[in-house]
C-alpha positions as a Markdown table, in Angstrom:
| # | Residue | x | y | z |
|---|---|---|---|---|
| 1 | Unk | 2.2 | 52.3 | -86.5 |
| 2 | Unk | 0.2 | 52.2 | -83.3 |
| 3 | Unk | -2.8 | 50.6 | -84.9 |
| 4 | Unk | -0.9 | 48.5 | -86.8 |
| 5 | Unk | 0.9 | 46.3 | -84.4 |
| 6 | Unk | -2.9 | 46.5 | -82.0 |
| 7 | Unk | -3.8 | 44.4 | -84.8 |
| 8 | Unk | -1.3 | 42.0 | -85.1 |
| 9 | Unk | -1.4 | 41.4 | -81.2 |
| 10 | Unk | -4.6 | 40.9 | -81.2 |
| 11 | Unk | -4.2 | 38.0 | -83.9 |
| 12 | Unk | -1.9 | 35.9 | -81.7 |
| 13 | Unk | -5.0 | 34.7 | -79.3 |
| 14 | Unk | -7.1 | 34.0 | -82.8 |
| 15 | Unk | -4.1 | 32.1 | -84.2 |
| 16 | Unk | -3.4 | 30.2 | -81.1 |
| 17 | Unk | -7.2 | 29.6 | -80.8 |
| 18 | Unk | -7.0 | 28.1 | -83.8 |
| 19 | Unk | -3.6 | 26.0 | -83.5 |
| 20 | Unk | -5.5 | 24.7 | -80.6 |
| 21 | Unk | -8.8 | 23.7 | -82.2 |
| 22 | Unk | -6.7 | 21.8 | -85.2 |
| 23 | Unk | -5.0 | 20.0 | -82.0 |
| 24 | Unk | -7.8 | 19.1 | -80.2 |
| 25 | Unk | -9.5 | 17.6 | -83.6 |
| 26 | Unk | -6.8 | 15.6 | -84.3 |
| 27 | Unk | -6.6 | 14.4 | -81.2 |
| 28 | Unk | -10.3 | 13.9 | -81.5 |
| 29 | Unk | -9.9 | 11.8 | -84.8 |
| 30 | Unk | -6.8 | 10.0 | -83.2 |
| 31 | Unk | -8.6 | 8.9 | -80.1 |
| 32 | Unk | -11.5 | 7.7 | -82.4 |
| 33 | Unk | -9.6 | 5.7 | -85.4 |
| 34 | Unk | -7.3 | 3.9 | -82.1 |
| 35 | Unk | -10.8 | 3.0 | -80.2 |
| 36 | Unk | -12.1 | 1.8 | -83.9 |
| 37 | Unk | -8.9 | 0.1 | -84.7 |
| 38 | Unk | -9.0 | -1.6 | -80.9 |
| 39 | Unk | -12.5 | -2.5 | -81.5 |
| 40 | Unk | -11.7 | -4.3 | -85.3 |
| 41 | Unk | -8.9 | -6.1 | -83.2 |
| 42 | Unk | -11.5 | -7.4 | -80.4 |
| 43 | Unk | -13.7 | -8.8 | -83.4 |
| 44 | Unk | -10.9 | -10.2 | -84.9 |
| 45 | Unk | -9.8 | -11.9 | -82.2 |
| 46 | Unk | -13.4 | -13.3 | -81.1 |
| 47 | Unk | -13.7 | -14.7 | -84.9 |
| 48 | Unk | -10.0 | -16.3 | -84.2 |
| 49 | Unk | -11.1 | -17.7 | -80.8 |
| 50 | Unk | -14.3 | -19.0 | -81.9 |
| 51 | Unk | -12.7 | -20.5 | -85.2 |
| 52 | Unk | -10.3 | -22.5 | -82.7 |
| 53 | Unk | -13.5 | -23.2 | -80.7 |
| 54 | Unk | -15.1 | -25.1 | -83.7 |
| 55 | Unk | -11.6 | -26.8 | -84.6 |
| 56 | Unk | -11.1 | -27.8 | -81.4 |
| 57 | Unk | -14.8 | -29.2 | -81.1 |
| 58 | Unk | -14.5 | -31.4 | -84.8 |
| 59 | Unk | -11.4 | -32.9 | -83.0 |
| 60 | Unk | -12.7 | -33.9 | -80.2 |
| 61 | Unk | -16.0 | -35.6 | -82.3 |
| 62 | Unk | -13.3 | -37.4 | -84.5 |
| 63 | Unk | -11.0 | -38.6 | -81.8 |
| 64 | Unk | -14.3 | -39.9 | -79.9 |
| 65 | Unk | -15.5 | -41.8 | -83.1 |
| 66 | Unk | -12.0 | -43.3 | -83.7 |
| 67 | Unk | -11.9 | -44.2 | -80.2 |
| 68 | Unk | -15.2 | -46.3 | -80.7 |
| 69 | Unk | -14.1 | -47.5 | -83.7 |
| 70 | Unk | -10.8 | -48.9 | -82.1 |
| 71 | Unk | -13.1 | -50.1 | -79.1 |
| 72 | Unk | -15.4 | -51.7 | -81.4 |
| 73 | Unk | -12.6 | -53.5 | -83.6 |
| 74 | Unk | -11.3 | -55.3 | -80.4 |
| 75 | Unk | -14.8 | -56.0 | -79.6 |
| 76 | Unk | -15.3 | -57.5 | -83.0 |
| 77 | Unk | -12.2 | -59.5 | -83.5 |
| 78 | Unk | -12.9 | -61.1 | -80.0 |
| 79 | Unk | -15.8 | -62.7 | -81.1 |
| 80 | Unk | -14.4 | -63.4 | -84.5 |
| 81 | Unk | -12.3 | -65.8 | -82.6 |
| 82 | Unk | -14.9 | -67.1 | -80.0 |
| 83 | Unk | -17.2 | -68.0 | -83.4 |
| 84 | Unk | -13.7 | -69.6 | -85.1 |
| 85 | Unk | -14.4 | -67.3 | -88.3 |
| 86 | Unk | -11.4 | -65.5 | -90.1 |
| 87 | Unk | -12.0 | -61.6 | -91.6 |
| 88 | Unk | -9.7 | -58.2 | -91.9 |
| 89 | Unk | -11.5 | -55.6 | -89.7 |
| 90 | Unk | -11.3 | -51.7 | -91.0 |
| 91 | Unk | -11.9 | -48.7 | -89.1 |
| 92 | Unk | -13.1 | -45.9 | -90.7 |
| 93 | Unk | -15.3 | -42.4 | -90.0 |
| 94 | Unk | -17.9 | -41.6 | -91.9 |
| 95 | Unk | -19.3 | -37.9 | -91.0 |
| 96 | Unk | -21.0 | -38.4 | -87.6 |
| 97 | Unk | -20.5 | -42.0 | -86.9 |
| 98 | Unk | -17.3 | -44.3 | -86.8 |
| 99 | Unk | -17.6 | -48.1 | -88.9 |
| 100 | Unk | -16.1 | -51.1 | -88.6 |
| 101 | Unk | -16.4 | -53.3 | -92.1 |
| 102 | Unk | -14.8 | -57.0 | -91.3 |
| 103 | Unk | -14.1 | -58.6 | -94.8 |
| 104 | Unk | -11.9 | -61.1 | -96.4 |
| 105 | Unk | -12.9 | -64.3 | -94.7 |
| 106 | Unk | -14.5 | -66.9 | -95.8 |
| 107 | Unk | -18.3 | -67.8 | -94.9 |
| 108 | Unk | -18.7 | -64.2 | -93.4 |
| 109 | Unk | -22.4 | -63.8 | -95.1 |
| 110 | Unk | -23.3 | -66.6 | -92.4 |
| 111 | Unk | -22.9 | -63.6 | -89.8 |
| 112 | Unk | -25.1 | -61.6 | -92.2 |
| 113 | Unk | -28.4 | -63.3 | -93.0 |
| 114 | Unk | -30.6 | -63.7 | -95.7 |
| 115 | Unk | -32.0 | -60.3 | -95.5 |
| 116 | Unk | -29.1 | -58.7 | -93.1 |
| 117 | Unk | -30.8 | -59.7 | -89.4 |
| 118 | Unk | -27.4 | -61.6 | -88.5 |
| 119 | Unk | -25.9 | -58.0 | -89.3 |
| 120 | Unk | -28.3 | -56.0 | -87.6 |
| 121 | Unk | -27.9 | -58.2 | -84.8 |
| 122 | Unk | -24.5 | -58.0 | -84.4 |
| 123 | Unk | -23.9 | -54.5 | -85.1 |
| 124 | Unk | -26.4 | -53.5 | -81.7 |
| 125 | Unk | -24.5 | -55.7 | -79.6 |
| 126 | Unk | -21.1 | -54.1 | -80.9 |
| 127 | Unk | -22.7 | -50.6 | -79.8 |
| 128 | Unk | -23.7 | -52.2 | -76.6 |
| 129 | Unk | -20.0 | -53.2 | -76.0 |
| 130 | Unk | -18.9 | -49.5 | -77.2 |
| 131 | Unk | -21.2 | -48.0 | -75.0 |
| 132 | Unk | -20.2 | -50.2 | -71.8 |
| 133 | Unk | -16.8 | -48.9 | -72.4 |
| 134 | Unk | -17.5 | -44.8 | -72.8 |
| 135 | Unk | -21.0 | -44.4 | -71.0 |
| 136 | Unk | -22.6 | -42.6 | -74.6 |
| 137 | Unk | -24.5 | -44.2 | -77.0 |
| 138 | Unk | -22.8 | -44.9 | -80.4 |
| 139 | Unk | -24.3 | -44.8 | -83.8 |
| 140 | Unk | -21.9 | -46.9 | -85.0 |
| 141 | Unk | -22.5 | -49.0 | -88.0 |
| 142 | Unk | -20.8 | -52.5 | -88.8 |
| 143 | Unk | -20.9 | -54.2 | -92.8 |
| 144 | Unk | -19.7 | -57.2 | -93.2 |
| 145 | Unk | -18.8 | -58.9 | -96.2 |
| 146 | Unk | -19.6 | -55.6 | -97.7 |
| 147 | Unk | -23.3 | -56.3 | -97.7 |
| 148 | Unk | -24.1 | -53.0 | -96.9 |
| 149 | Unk | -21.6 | -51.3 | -99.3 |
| 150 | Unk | -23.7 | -53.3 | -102.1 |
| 151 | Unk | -27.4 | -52.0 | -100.8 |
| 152 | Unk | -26.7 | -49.3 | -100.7 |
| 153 | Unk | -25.4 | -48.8 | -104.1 |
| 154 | Unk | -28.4 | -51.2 | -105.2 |
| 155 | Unk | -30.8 | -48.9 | -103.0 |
| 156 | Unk | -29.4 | -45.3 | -104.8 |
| 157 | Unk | -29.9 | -47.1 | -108.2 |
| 158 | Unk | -33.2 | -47.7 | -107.6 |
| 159 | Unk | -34.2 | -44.5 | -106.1 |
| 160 | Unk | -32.7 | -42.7 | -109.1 |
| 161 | Unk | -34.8 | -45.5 | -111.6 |
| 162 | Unk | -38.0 | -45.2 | -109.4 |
| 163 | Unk | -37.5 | -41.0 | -109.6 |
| 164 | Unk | -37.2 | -41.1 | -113.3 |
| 165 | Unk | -40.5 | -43.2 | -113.8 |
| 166 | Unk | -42.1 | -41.0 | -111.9 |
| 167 | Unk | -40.9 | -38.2 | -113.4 |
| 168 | Unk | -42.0 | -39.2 | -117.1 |
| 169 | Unk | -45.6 | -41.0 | -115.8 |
| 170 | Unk | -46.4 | -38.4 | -113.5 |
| 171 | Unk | -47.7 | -40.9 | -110.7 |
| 172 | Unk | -46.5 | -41.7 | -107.7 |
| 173 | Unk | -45.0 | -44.6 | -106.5 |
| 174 | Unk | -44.1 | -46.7 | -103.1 |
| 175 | Unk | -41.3 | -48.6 | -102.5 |
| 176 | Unk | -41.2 | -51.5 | -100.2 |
| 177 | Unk | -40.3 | -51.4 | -96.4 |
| 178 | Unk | -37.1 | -50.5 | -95.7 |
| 179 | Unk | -35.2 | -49.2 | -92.5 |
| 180 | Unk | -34.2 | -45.5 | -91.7 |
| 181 | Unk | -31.1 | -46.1 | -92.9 |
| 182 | Unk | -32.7 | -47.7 | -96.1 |
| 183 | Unk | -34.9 | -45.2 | -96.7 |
| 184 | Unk | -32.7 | -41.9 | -96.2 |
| 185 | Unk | -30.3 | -43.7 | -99.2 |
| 186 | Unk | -33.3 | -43.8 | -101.4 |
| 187 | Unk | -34.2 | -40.3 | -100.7 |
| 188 | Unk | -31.1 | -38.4 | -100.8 |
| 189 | Unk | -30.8 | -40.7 | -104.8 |
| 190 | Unk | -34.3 | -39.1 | -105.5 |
| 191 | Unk | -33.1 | -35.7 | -104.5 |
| 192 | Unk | -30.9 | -35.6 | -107.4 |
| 193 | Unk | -33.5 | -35.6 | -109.9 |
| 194 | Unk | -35.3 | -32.7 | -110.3 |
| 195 | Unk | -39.2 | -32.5 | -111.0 |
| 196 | Unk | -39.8 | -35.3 | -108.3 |
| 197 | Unk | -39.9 | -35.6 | -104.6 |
| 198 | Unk | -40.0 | -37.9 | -101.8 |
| 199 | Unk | -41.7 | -39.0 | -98.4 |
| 200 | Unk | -41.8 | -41.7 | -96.0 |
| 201 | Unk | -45.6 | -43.1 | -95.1 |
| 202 | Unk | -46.8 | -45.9 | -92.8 |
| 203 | Unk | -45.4 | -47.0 | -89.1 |
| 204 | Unk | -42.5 | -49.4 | -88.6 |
| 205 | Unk | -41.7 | -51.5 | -89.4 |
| 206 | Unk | -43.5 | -51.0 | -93.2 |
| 207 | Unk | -42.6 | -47.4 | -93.2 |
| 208 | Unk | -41.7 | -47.3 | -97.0 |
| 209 | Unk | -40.7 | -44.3 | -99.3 |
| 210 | Unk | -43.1 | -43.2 | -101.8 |
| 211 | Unk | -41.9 | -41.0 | -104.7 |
| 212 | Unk | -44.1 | -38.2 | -106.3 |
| 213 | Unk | -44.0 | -35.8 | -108.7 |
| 214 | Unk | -43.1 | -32.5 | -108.0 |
């Protein structure tokens, strides 16, 4: 009887050891989901900030190349009058750069050239007046008459005819001169036929695209 209950006191200490142990582990395994479940929430809330970071910064690029675009159209429509010709001005965004197309009146290709100089012209003088007005430079481009809506559809058709002629003769071939706007139209249309590639060669203004096989 003695002996006995010596042994069952002396199981209270182990038992309580133990009772203390299973506490302290799950306090231990508490403690470290929390500080893993805190640190999932920090990350979370860093990708949620920086997300708003990158909205934030597309909105601000759009709202500045609307507000050149609006700055431009006033520009334009001034000297529409001064030069007495009639035209419905557009603003649009296109990726990274706002444009203005002025269509609808009559005579407008006089205030596009023969070979799109008049255009050129007036479309640097626009930025000018854009960038008087916010202190950046704008890539801003200007058609009119929708000349170069039509080149550049007539300059992706050839790149795609050029790439398939090269493709089936398997020599290369140059393009003439064209401008860096030109050319990156004609190389983007060769990039979509496979087996050829493209480069641009020479020094402006007869840099030209020259079209290889693969």
């Amino acid at each position: 009887m003695t002996a006995e209950t010596a042994t069952q006191t002396g199981s209270e200490p182990e038992a309580q050891d133990d009772a203390k142990v299973s506490t302290e582990a799950q306090t231990d395994t508490t403690d470290s989901t929390g500080a893993e479940n805190a640190a999932d929430t920090d990350v979370t809330e860093e990708s949620a900030e920086d997300f708003d970071d990158d909205q934030d910064d597309d909105e601000d690029d759009e709202d500045r190349l609307v507000e050149e675009g609006e700055i431009a159209g006033d520009y334009l429509e001034q000297l529409l009058d001064v030069l007495d010709f009639d035209g419905d001005i557009d603003l649009d965004v296109d990726g990274d750069r706002a444009v203005v197309s002025i269509d609808g009146g009559d005579d407008l290709t006089k205030l596009v050239g023969r070979k799109g100089e008049v255009l050129d012209a007036l479309q640097e003088l626009t930025r000018l007046a854009v960038q008087q007005a916010t202190g950046e430079r704008s890539r801003l481009m200007l058609d009119i008459a929708r000349w170069r809506a039509d080149r550049r559809d007539r300059l992706a058709r050839l790149g795609r005819e050029v790439a398939e002629r090269v493709l089936k003769s398997g020599e290369r071939e140059a393009l003439d001169p064209m401008t860096p706007f030109e050319r990156k139209i004609v190389h983007d249309a060769v990039a979509a036929v496979d087996g050829v590639v493209s480069e641009s060669e020479g020094a402006e203004p007869k840099r030209r695209v020259v079209v290889l096989p693969e």
